């Protein structure tokens, strides 16, 4: 079975891994943990150089996040193949293309509460996936008040920001 976990950030990544760890999968299941990063031209910045710097930082953060999530997922998934992949592109399109080409048997992604106005203006990756998925999918719902309950230790905050930890 090919299981695709589509991660948007650390909070959703933790929730998806928790869901996947507690679900019973076939012994030889293959897990791909992916994250889409927008191309440099769509990154914030006043100049192309600024956008390229933002892009490189996003790629590094995404790579580090996926490695951590794969390690967490692998704690009780012996015998399963688990690998990360950062993909450049729009999240909804990246997920559908990856699920089609791999091919995934199931997509697991997160969704948070949005007002009707937010859905209208911003769209919804989970809604797009639900309408275009080439396979089964599971949407792990997270309430906005839970999204605000993410806590990190000081060293985790520094690590997330890319600041080296001081040696003792």
PDB file of C-alpha atoms in Angstrom:
ATOM      1  CA  UNK A   1       0.000   0.000   0.000  1.00  0.00           C
ATOM      2  CA  UNK A   2       1.279   3.471  -0.916  1.00  0.00           C
ATOM      3  CA  UNK A   3       0.396   6.098   1.714  1.00  0.00           C
ATOM      4  CA  UNK A   4       0.963   9.768   0.851  1.00  0.00           C
ATOM      5  CA  UNK A   5       1.148  12.230   3.750  1.00  0.00           C
ATOM      6  CA  UNK A   6       0.857  15.801   2.443  1.00  0.00           C
ATOM      7  CA  UNK A   7       2.314  18.181   5.028  1.00  0.00           C
ATOM      8  CA  UNK A   8       1.791  21.943   5.115  1.00  0.00           C
ATOM      9  CA  UNK A   9       3.615  22.822   8.347  1.00  0.00           C
ATOM     10  CA  UNK A  10       4.931  21.391  11.617  1.00  0.00           C
ATOM     11  CA  UNK A  11       1.579  21.461  13.398  1.00  0.00           C
ATOM     12  CA  UNK A  12      -0.270  19.616  10.638  1.00  0.00           C
ATOM     13  CA  UNK A  13       2.726  17.346  10.129  1.00  0.00           C
ATOM     14  CA  UNK A  14       2.606  16.266  13.768  1.00  0.00           C
ATOM     15  CA  UNK A  15      -1.155  15.638  13.512  1.00  0.00           C
ATOM     16  CA  UNK A  16      -0.807  13.598  10.307  1.00  0.00           C
ATOM     17  CA  UNK A  17       2.036  11.512  11.722  1.00  0.00           C
ATOM     18  CA  UNK A  18       0.058  10.897  14.917  1.00  0.00           C
ATOM     19  CA  UNK A  19      -2.907   9.751  12.814  1.00  0.00           C
ATOM     20  CA  UNK A  20      -0.740   7.511  10.608  1.00  0.00           C
ATOM     21  CA  UNK A  21       1.135   5.997  13.570  1.00  0.00           C
ATOM     22  CA  UNK A  22      -2.104   4.903  15.230  1.00  0.00           C
ATOM     23  CA  UNK A  23      -3.654   3.464  12.078  1.00  0.00           C
ATOM     24  CA  UNK A  24      -3.090  -0.182  11.181  1.00  0.00           C
ATOM     25  CA  UNK A  25      -1.297  -0.465   7.823  1.00  0.00           C
ATOM     26  CA  UNK A  26      -0.080  -3.434   5.853  1.00  0.00           C
ATOM     27  CA  UNK A  27       3.347  -4.619   6.997  1.00  0.00           C
ATOM     28  CA  UNK A  28       5.069  -3.606   3.774  1.00  0.00           C
ATOM     29  CA  UNK A  29       3.378  -0.209   3.422  1.00  0.00           C
ATOM     30  CA  UNK A  30       5.276   2.554   1.654  1.00  0.00           C
ATOM     31  CA  UNK A  31       4.989   6.064   3.091  1.00  0.00           C
ATOM     32  CA  UNK A  32       5.890   9.256   1.239  1.00  0.00           C
ATOM     33  CA  UNK A  33       5.862  12.388   3.350  1.00  0.00           C
ATOM     34  CA  UNK A  34       5.771  15.373   1.003  1.00  0.00           C
ATOM     35  CA  UNK A  35       5.688  19.144   1.306  1.00  0.00           C
ATOM     36  CA  UNK A  36       5.148  21.626  -1.502  1.00  0.00           C
ATOM     37  CA  UNK A  37       7.224  24.805  -1.578  1.00  0.00           C
ATOM     38  CA  UNK A  38       6.215  27.631  -3.877  1.00  0.00           C
ATOM     39  CA  UNK A  39       8.828  28.515  -6.516  1.00  0.00           C
ATOM     40  CA  UNK A  40      11.189  31.447  -5.918  1.00  0.00           C
ATOM     41  CA  UNK A  41       9.126  33.839  -8.047  1.00  0.00           C
ATOM     42  CA  UNK A  42       6.161  33.327  -5.674  1.00  0.00           C
ATOM     43  CA  UNK A  43       8.171  33.851  -2.477  1.00  0.00           C
ATOM     44  CA  UNK A  44       8.050  37.106  -0.488  1.00  0.00           C
ATOM     45  CA  UNK A  45      10.728  39.688  -1.221  1.00  0.00           C
ATOM     46  CA  UNK A  46      11.295  43.028  -2.906  1.00  0.00           C
ATOM     47  CA  UNK A  47      13.918  41.731  -5.340  1.00  0.00           C
ATOM     48  CA  UNK A  48      14.656  38.493  -7.163  1.00  0.00           C
ATOM     49  CA  UNK A  49      17.601  38.001  -4.812  1.00  0.00           C
ATOM     50  CA  UNK A  50      15.318  38.372  -1.756  1.00  0.00           C
ATOM     51  CA  UNK A  51      12.835  35.910  -3.233  1.00  0.00           C
ATOM     52  CA  UNK A  52      15.625  33.414  -3.968  1.00  0.00           C
ATOM     53  CA  UNK A  53      16.884  33.703  -0.370  1.00  0.00           C
ATOM     54  CA  UNK A  54      13.332  33.123   0.933  1.00  0.00           C
ATOM     55  CA  UNK A  55      12.980  30.140  -1.387  1.00  0.00           C
ATOM     56  CA  UNK A  56      16.246  28.548  -0.221  1.00  0.00           C
ATOM     57  CA  UNK A  57      15.238  29.068   3.430  1.00  0.00           C
ATOM     58  CA  UNK A  58      11.824  27.488   2.763  1.00  0.00           C
ATOM     59  CA  UNK A  59      13.463  24.502   1.061  1.00  0.00           C
ATOM     60  CA  UNK A  60      15.835  23.980   3.999  1.00  0.00           C
ATOM     61  CA  UNK A  61      13.052  24.288   6.588  1.00  0.00           C
ATOM     62  CA  UNK A  62      10.832  21.909   4.600  1.00  0.00           C
ATOM     63  CA  UNK A  63      13.623  19.339   4.299  1.00  0.00           C
ATOM     64  CA  UNK A  64      14.350  19.480   8.042  1.00  0.00           C
ATOM     65  CA  UNK A  65      10.650  19.221   8.896  1.00  0.00           C
ATOM     66  CA  UNK A  66      10.102  16.183   6.680  1.00  0.00           C
ATOM     67  CA  UNK A  67      13.151  14.379   8.085  1.00  0.00           C
ATOM     68  CA  UNK A  68      11.812  14.884  11.632  1.00  0.00           C
ATOM     69  CA  UNK A  69       8.333  13.710  10.669  1.00  0.00           C
ATOM     70  CA  UNK A  70       9.691  10.607   8.925  1.00  0.00           C
ATOM     71  CA  UNK A  71      11.726   9.767  12.033  1.00  0.00           C
ATOM     72  CA  UNK A  72       8.609  10.171  14.203  1.00  0.00           C
ATOM     73  CA  UNK A  73       6.538   8.026  11.847  1.00  0.00           C
ATOM     74  CA  UNK A  74       9.218   5.339  11.723  1.00  0.00           C
ATOM     75  CA  UNK A  75       9.222   4.799  15.496  1.00  0.00           C
ATOM     76  CA  UNK A  76       6.542   2.126  15.329  1.00  0.00           C
ATOM     77  CA  UNK A  77       6.493   1.296  11.628  1.00  0.00           C
ATOM     78  CA  UNK A  78       9.316  -1.244  11.375  1.00  0.00           C
ATOM     79  CA  UNK A  79       9.381  -2.937   8.000  1.00  0.00           C
ATOM     80  CA  UNK A  80       7.722   0.004   6.287  1.00  0.00           C
ATOM     81  CA  UNK A  81       9.479   2.154   3.705  1.00  0.00           C
ATOM     82  CA  UNK A  82       9.279   5.829   4.747  1.00  0.00           C
ATOM     83  CA  UNK A  83      10.786   8.656   2.717  1.00  0.00           C
ATOM     84  CA  UNK A  84      10.497  12.451   2.527  1.00  0.00           C
ATOM     85  CA  UNK A  85      10.304  14.637  -0.555  1.00  0.00           C
ATOM     86  CA  UNK A  86      10.125  18.414  -0.936  1.00  0.00           C
ATOM     87  CA  UNK A  87       8.440  19.370  -4.210  1.00  0.00           C
ATOM     88  CA  UNK A  88       8.370  22.781  -5.861  1.00  0.00           C
ATOM     89  CA  UNK A  89       4.912  23.959  -6.852  1.00  0.00           C
ATOM     90  CA  UNK A  90       1.383  24.799  -5.767  1.00  0.00           C
ATOM     91  CA  UNK A  91       0.337  22.480  -2.884  1.00  0.00           C
ATOM     92  CA  UNK A  92      -2.966  21.247  -4.343  1.00  0.00           C
ATOM     93  CA  UNK A  93      -1.510  20.508  -7.777  1.00  0.00           C
ATOM     94  CA  UNK A  94       1.650  18.934  -6.321  1.00  0.00           C
ATOM     95  CA  UNK A  95      -0.404  16.561  -4.173  1.00  0.00           C
ATOM     96  CA  UNK A  96      -2.656  15.458  -7.047  1.00  0.00           C
ATOM     97  CA  UNK A  97       0.251  14.989  -9.470  1.00  0.00           C
ATOM     98  CA  UNK A  98       2.316  13.064  -6.928  1.00  0.00           C
ATOM     99  CA  UNK A  99      -0.621  10.855  -5.944  1.00  0.00           C
ATOM    100  CA  UNK A 100      -1.319  10.098  -9.606  1.00  0.00           C
ATOM    101  CA  UNK A 101       2.278   9.411 -10.658  1.00  0.00           C
ATOM    102  CA  UNK A 102       3.500   7.411  -7.644  1.00  0.00           C
ATOM    103  CA  UNK A 103       0.620   6.043  -7.503  1.00  0.00           C
ATOM    104  CA  UNK A 104      -0.808   6.579  -4.010  1.00  0.00           C
ATOM    105  CA  UNK A 105      -3.503   4.308  -2.606  1.00  0.00           C
ATOM    106  CA  UNK A 106      -4.488   6.937  -0.043  1.00  0.00           C
ATOM    107  CA  UNK A 107      -3.695  10.600   0.611  1.00  0.00           C
ATOM    108  CA  UNK A 108      -3.647  11.903   4.181  1.00  0.00           C
ATOM    109  CA  UNK A 109      -3.751  15.665   4.618  1.00  0.00           C
ATOM    110  CA  UNK A 110      -4.836  18.198   7.193  1.00  0.00           C
ATOM    111  CA  UNK A 111      -7.490  20.879   7.213  1.00  0.00           C
ATOM    112  CA  UNK A 112      -8.357  23.626   9.641  1.00  0.00           C
ATOM    113  CA  UNK A 113     -11.533  25.570  10.118  1.00  0.00           C
ATOM    114  CA  UNK A 114     -12.040  28.416   7.649  1.00  0.00           C
ATOM    115  CA  UNK A 115     -14.778  30.984   7.379  1.00  0.00           C
ATOM    116  CA  UNK A 116     -16.811  31.022   4.171  1.00  0.00           C
ATOM    117  CA  UNK A 117     -15.015  34.242   3.222  1.00  0.00           C
ATOM    118  CA  UNK A 118     -11.576  32.609   3.695  1.00  0.00           C
ATOM    119  CA  UNK A 119     -12.667  29.658   1.566  1.00  0.00           C
ATOM    120  CA  UNK A 120     -13.934  31.991  -1.156  1.00  0.00           C
ATOM    121  CA  UNK A 121     -10.811  34.175  -1.244  1.00  0.00           C
ATOM    122  CA  UNK A 122      -8.072  31.683  -0.407  1.00  0.00           C
ATOM    123  CA  UNK A 123      -9.555  28.444  -1.641  1.00  0.00           C
ATOM    124  CA  UNK A 124      -8.915  25.212   0.149  1.00  0.00           C
ATOM    125  CA  UNK A 125      -6.287  22.586  -0.617  1.00  0.00           C
ATOM    126  CA  UNK A 126      -8.341  19.906   1.130  1.00  0.00           C
ATOM    127  CA  UNK A 127     -11.443  20.836  -0.893  1.00  0.00           C
ATOM    128  CA  UNK A 128      -9.435  20.641  -4.129  1.00  0.00           C
ATOM    129  CA  UNK A 129      -8.038  17.240  -3.128  1.00  0.00           C
ATOM    130  CA  UNK A 130     -11.523  15.977  -2.267  1.00  0.00           C
ATOM    131  CA  UNK A 131     -12.699  16.922  -5.765  1.00  0.00           C
ATOM    132  CA  UNK A 132      -9.664  15.737  -7.781  1.00  0.00           C
ATOM    133  CA  UNK A 133      -7.978  12.912  -5.852  1.00  0.00           C
ATOM    134  CA  UNK A 134      -7.121   9.877  -7.987  1.00  0.00           C
ATOM    135  CA  UNK A 135      -7.440   7.642  -4.916  1.00  0.00           C
ATOM    136  CA  UNK A 136      -8.972   7.483  -1.449  1.00  0.00           C
ATOM    137  CA  UNK A 137      -8.137  10.288   0.944  1.00  0.00           C
ATOM    138  CA  UNK A 138      -8.409  11.129   4.614  1.00  0.00           C
ATOM    139  CA  UNK A 139      -8.637  14.684   5.870  1.00  0.00           C
ATOM    140  CA  UNK A 140      -7.465  15.141   9.444  1.00  0.00           C
ATOM    141  CA  UNK A 141      -9.499  18.066  10.784  1.00  0.00           C
ATOM    142  CA  UNK A 142      -7.928  20.445  13.250  1.00  0.00           C
ATOM    143  CA  UNK A 143      -9.896  23.159  15.025  1.00  0.00           C
ATOM    144  CA  UNK A 144      -8.461  26.692  15.048  1.00  0.00           C
ATOM    145  CA  UNK A 145      -8.204  26.679  18.849  1.00  0.00           C
ATOM    146  CA  UNK A 146      -6.066  23.523  18.628  1.00  0.00           C
ATOM    147  CA  UNK A 147      -3.857  25.170  16.006  1.00  0.00           C
ATOM    148  CA  UNK A 148      -3.053  27.895  18.522  1.00  0.00           C
ATOM    149  CA  UNK A 149      -2.026  25.326  21.137  1.00  0.00           C
ATOM    150  CA  UNK A 150       1.314  24.427  19.536  1.00  0.00           C
ATOM    151  CA  UNK A 151       4.165  24.727  21.999  1.00  0.00           C
ATOM    152  CA  UNK A 152       7.873  24.400  21.356  1.00  0.00           C
ATOM    153  CA  UNK A 153      10.832  24.240  23.686  1.00  0.00           C
ATOM    154  CA  UNK A 154      13.376  27.079  23.427  1.00  0.00           C
ATOM    155  CA  UNK A 155      15.910  24.943  21.541  1.00  0.00           C
ATOM    156  CA  UNK A 156      13.175  23.848  19.102  1.00  0.00           C
ATOM    157  CA  UNK A 157      12.265  27.484  18.409  1.00  0.00           C
ATOM    158  CA  UNK A 158      15.909  28.324  17.691  1.00  0.00           C
ATOM    159  CA  UNK A 159      16.234  25.255  15.482  1.00  0.00           C
ATOM    160  CA  UNK A 160      13.054  26.141  13.560  1.00  0.00           C
ATOM    161  CA  UNK A 161      14.484  29.621  12.963  1.00  0.00           C
ATOM    162  CA  UNK A 162      17.797  28.173  11.794  1.00  0.00           C
ATOM    163  CA  UNK A 163      19.776  29.650  14.697  1.00  0.00           C
ATOM    164  CA  UNK A 164      22.632  27.382  15.845  1.00  0.00           C
ATOM    165  CA  UNK A 165      22.407  26.194  19.437  1.00  0.00           C
ATOM    166  CA  UNK A 166      25.151  27.464  21.751  1.00  0.00           C
ATOM    167  CA  UNK A 167      27.564  24.793  22.976  1.00  0.00           C
ATOM    168  CA  UNK A 168      27.550  24.133  26.711  1.00  0.00           C
TER     169      UNK A 168
END
